[in-house]
Coordinates of C-alpha atoms in Angstrom, one line a residue:
M178 CA 129.7 129.6 97.2
E179 CA 130.7 133.2 98.1
Q180 CA 128.9 135.0 100.9
T181 CA 127.1 138.2 99.8
G182 CA 126.4 139.7 103.2
K183 CA 126.5 139.0 106.9
F184 CA 123.3 138.3 108.7
S185 CA 122.2 140.0 111.9
N186 CA 121.1 137.9 114.9
G187 CA 117.5 138.6 114.1
R188 CA 117.8 137.7 110.4
A189 CA 119.6 134.5 111.2
A190 CA 117.0 133.6 113.8
L191 CA 114.3 133.7 111.1
G192 CA 116.0 130.5 109.8
L193 CA 114.4 128.7 112.7
L194 CA 111.0 129.2 111.0
A195 CA 112.3 126.4 108.7
L196 CA 111.5 123.9 111.6
V197 CA 107.9 125.3 111.8
I198 CA 107.6 124.8 108.0
L199 CA 108.9 121.2 108.4
A200 CA 106.3 120.4 111.0
A201 CA 103.4 122.2 109.1
A202 CA 104.3 120.5 105.8
Q203 CA 104.4 117.1 107.4
L204 CA 101.1 117.6 109.2
G205 CA 99.4 119.2 106.2
A206 CA 100.6 116.4 103.9
Q207 CA 99.3 113.7 106.2
L208 CA 95.9 115.4 106.6
L209 CA 95.5 115.9 102.8
A210 CA 96.6 112.4 102.0
S211 CA 94.1 111.0 104.4
L212 CA 91.1 112.5 102.5
P213 CA 91.1 110.0 99.6
L214 CA 91.2 107.1 102.1
M215 CA 87.9 108.3 103.5
V216 CA 86.3 107.5 100.1
G217 CA 87.9 104.1 99.8
A218 CA 91.3 104.8 98.1
P219 CA 94.0 102.2 98.9
V220 CA 96.4 102.9 101.7
W221 CA 99.4 102.7 99.3
L222 CA 98.0 105.7 97.4
G223 CA 97.6 107.7 100.6
N224 CA 101.3 107.0 101.4
V225 CA 102.4 108.1 97.9
L226 CA 100.3 111.3 98.2
A227 CA 101.7 112.0 101.7
G228 CA 105.3 111.8 100.5
V229 CA 104.7 113.9 97.4
L230 CA 102.8 116.5 99.3
Y231 CA 105.3 116.6 102.1
A232 CA 108.1 117.3 99.7
A233 CA 106.1 119.9 97.7
L234 CA 104.7 121.8 100.7
G235 CA 108.0 121.7 102.5
V236 CA 110.1 123.0 99.6
A237 CA 107.5 125.6 98.6
G238 CA 107.5 126.9 102.2
L239 CA 111.2 127.0 102.4
L240 CA 111.6 128.8 99.1
L241 CA 109.2 131.4 100.4
L242 CA 111.2 131.8 103.7
C243 CA 114.4 132.2 101.7
G244 CA 113.0 134.9 99.5
K245 CA 110.8 136.9 101.8
G246 CA 112.4 136.2 105.2
L247 CA 116.1 135.7 104.7
R248 CA 116.1 137.6 101.5
V249 CA 118.4 135.2 99.7
T250 CA 118.1 133.3 96.5
P251 CA 117.3 129.6 96.2
E252 CA 120.9 129.1 95.0
E253 CA 122.3 130.8 98.1
C254 CA 120.3 128.4 100.2
R255 CA 121.5 125.5 98.0
L256 CA 117.9 124.6 97.2
A257 CA 118.8 125.1 93.5
P258 CA 120.0 123.8 91.2
V259 CA 118.5 120.4 91.4
R260 CA 121.4 118.1 90.4
L261 CA 123.1 114.9 91.4
R262 CA 126.8 114.0 91.2
P263 CA 127.7 110.5 90.3
V264 CA 129.9 110.0 93.4
W265 CA 127.0 110.9 95.8
A266 CA 124.5 108.9 93.7
A267 CA 126.7 105.9 94.1
S268 CA 127.2 106.7 97.8
A269 CA 123.4 106.8 98.3
V270 CA 123.3 103.1 97.4
L271 CA 126.6 102.1 99.1
M272 CA 125.9 103.6 102.5
P273 CA 122.8 101.5 103.5
A274 CA 124.3 98.5 101.7
L275 CA 127.5 98.7 103.8
A276 CA 125.7 99.4 107.1
A277 CA 123.0 96.7 106.5
G278 CA 125.5 94.3 105.2
A279 CA 127.7 94.7 108.4
L280 CA 124.6 94.2 110.6
L281 CA 123.4 91.2 108.6
C282 CA 126.8 89.6 109.3
Q283 CA 126.0 89.6 113.0
P284 CA 124.5 86.5 114.6
G285 CA 120.8 86.5 114.3
H286 CA 117.8 85.0 112.4
W287 CA 115.3 85.9 109.7
Q288 CA 111.7 86.3 110.6
A289 CA 108.8 87.1 108.3
G290 CA 106.7 90.2 109.2
S291 CA 103.4 91.5 108.1
A292 CA 102.4 90.8 104.5
E293 CA 98.9 92.2 104.8
D294 CA 99.6 95.4 102.8
A295 CA 103.0 95.1 101.3
A296 CA 102.2 97.8 98.7
A297 CA 101.4 100.3 101.5
V298 CA 104.6 99.5 103.3
A299 CA 106.7 99.8 100.2
A300 CA 105.0 103.1 99.1
G301 CA 105.5 104.5 102.6
A302 CA 109.2 103.5 102.5
V303 CA 109.9 105.1 99.1
F304 CA 107.7 108.1 99.0
F305 CA 107.2 109.3 102.6
F306 CA 110.1 108.0 104.8
G307 CA 112.4 108.1 101.8
A308 CA 111.8 110.9 99.3
G309 CA 109.6 113.2 101.3
T310 CA 111.5 113.1 104.6
G311 CA 114.9 113.1 102.8
I312 CA 114.2 116.1 100.7
V313 CA 112.5 118.2 103.4
E314 CA 115.0 117.5 106.2
E315 CA 117.9 118.3 103.9
A316 CA 116.3 121.4 102.6
V317 CA 115.7 122.6 106.2
F318 CA 119.0 121.6 107.9
R319 CA 121.5 121.8 105.0
G320 CA 119.6 124.4 103.1
V321 CA 118.0 127.1 105.2
L322 CA 119.6 126.6 108.6
M323 CA 123.1 126.0 107.4
T324 CA 122.9 129.2 105.2
A325 CA 121.6 131.2 108.2
V326 CA 124.3 130.0 110.5
E327 CA 127.1 130.4 107.9
R328 CA 126.0 134.0 107.1
R329 CA 125.9 134.9 110.8
W330 CA 129.1 133.1 111.9
N331 CA 131.1 130.9 109.6
K332 CA 131.1 127.6 107.8
T333 CA 132.5 125.5 110.7
A334 CA 129.5 126.7 112.8
A335 CA 127.2 126.0 109.9
V336 CA 128.3 122.4 109.7
L337 CA 128.2 121.7 113.5
G338 CA 125.2 123.7 114.7
P339 CA 122.5 122.4 112.3
S340 CA 124.0 118.9 112.6
L341 CA 123.5 119.0 116.4
A342 CA 120.0 120.4 115.9
F343 CA 119.3 117.6 113.5
A344 CA 120.3 115.1 116.1
L345 CA 118.3 116.8 118.8
L346 CA 115.2 116.7 116.6
H347 CA 115.3 112.9 116.6
V348 CA 115.5 112.9 120.4
L349 CA 112.1 114.7 120.7
G350 CA 109.1 112.5 121.5
R351 CA 111.2 109.3 122.2
E352 CA 111.6 107.4 125.4
L353 CA 115.3 107.1 125.6
S354 CA 117.8 106.3 128.4
F355 CA 120.5 108.8 129.1
A356 CA 123.0 106.5 127.4
G357 CA 120.6 106.1 124.5
I358 CA 120.3 109.9 124.1
L359 CA 124.1 110.3 124.1
Q360 CA 124.4 107.5 121.4
L361 CA 121.7 109.1 119.3
L362 CA 123.3 112.6 119.6
A363 CA 126.7 111.1 118.5
A364 CA 125.1 109.3 115.5
G365 CA 122.8 112.1 114.5
T366 CA 125.5 114.7 114.6
A367 CA 127.9 112.5 112.6
V368 CA 125.4 111.9 109.8
G369 CA 124.4 115.6 109.9
V370 CA 128.1 116.6 109.5
L371 CA 128.3 114.1 106.5
F372 CA 125.3 115.7 104.7
S373 CA 126.6 119.2 105.5
L374 CA 130.0 118.4 103.9
V375 CA 128.2 116.9 100.9
A376 CA 126.2 120.0 100.5
Y377 CA 129.3 122.2 100.6
E378 CA 131.1 119.9 98.2
S379 CA 128.3 119.7 95.7
G380 CA 126.8 123.2 96.1
T381 CA 123.3 121.8 96.5
V382 CA 121.2 120.0 99.1
W383 CA 120.0 117.5 96.5
C384 CA 123.0 115.2 96.6
G385 CA 122.5 114.8 100.4
A386 CA 118.7 114.5 99.9
S387 CA 119.3 111.5 97.6
M388 CA 121.6 109.9 100.1
H389 CA 119.2 110.6 103.0
A390 CA 116.2 109.3 101.0
V391 CA 117.8 106.0 100.0
W392 CA 119.1 105.5 103.5
N393 CA 115.7 105.9 105.0
M394 CA 114.1 103.6 102.4
V395 CA 116.4 100.8 103.4
M396 CA 117.1 101.3 107.1
I397 CA 113.8 102.7 108.5
G398 CA 111.1 102.3 105.7
G399 CA 109.7 99.1 107.0
V400 CA 110.6 96.8 104.1
L401 CA 113.5 95.4 106.1
H402 CA 113.8 95.8 109.9
I403 CA 117.1 94.9 111.7
G404 CA 117.1 94.9 115.4
P405 CA 117.0 92.9 118.6
E406 CA 113.2 92.6 118.4
P407 CA 111.0 91.9 115.4
D408 CA 108.8 94.7 114.0
G409 CA 105.3 93.6 113.2
Y410 CA 104.9 96.4 110.7
A411 CA 108.0 95.4 108.6
L412 CA 107.8 93.0 105.7
L413 CA 111.0 91.2 106.7
N414 CA 112.9 91.1 110.0
Y415 CA 116.5 90.2 110.8
V416 CA 116.4 89.7 114.6
L417 CA 119.9 90.3 116.1
D418 CA 121.1 87.9 118.8
S419 CA 123.2 90.6 120.3
A420 CA 121.9 93.0 122.9
S421 CA 124.9 95.3 122.8
P422 CA 124.0 98.9 122.1
L423 CA 127.0 99.2 119.8
V424 CA 125.4 96.6 117.5
T425 CA 121.7 97.3 118.0
G426 CA 122.0 101.1 118.2
G427 CA 120.5 101.1 121.7
D428 CA 117.1 102.6 122.3
F429 CA 117.0 104.4 119.0
G430 CA 117.8 101.5 116.7
V431 CA 120.4 100.5 114.1
E432 CA 120.8 104.0 112.7
A433 CA 122.8 104.8 115.9
S434 CA 124.8 101.5 115.8
L435 CA 128.5 101.3 115.5
P436 CA 128.4 100.0 111.9
S437 CA 126.1 102.9 110.9
I438 CA 128.4 105.5 112.6
A439 CA 131.4 104.0 110.9
V440 CA 129.6 104.5 107.5
Y441 CA 128.8 108.1 108.4
L442 CA 132.4 108.8 109.3
G443 CA 133.8 107.0 106.2
F444 CA 131.8 108.9 103.8
S445 CA 132.5 112.1 105.7
A446 CA 136.2 111.4 105.1
L447 CA 135.4 111.1 101.4
A448 CA 133.6 114.4 101.4
L449 CA 136.5 116.1 103.2
V450 CA 139.0 114.8 100.7
R451 CA 136.9 116.1 97.8
L452 CA 136.4 119.4 99.6
K453 CA 140.2 119.9 100.1
R454 CA 140.8 119.1 96.4
S455 CA 138.1 121.7 95.3
K456 CA 138.9 124.2 98.1
A457 CA 135.1 124.7 98.4
F458 CA 135.3 124.9 102.2
A459 CA 138.3 127.2 102.5
H460 CA 136.4 130.5 102.3
T461 CA 135.3 131.8 105.7
A462 CA 135.8 128.4 107.3

């Protein structure tokens, strides 16, 4: 994608409003989705609505920010076209399969979780934690913020800056040790770099959004929980015997584990190889 104009500091700073839109869309979606529950609708329906509304409100707000604030087109922010490439669609499945598979090979035991409302857990995993979160976070970080940083500085800064911000976002509101924060920053930045490279290679945020969504469905959605302690909310638990942060991911969980980080780095290497072949990253790198 060719740059059509350099951003001033002020114009680039407007990109930070994407974070406000993310928070507002999430809160608004949850509030609106709770209304049917007040008149007896099932919880699973509320979770479906929350995910759909989160994605719809988030993308609508970001499109408005791109057009009216940053004065760029949806294509320039990589919010359009909506398309998937086979290599990244396959990667969306392979990433959690490899990470979860490596963790399930570690010593541990299976333990049943809550089966009280399996439909609600599954709906939350697919629609809210998966599709809603994956779409909005990718549109924010690899869409608006990456575009703003690239237009102000360059592509290298656009890969690294929003990726670190993505990692820092996941630190907020969590009780983490100093070592846990460092491990989360390493893992969060690594996966952010991966999704950034995929966005550059594909020219759209939607390939990364599909990868992010499926990862969340499997790794944090609540259908399967892998960790040193069982999760009462999850439908099925694999309780690890190991207490090593490299295996468990430390305070944050298995998304920051060594197997997960290895997966992020491996698929980043794939994206880099494809970028070098296409020369999509060469301009203003």
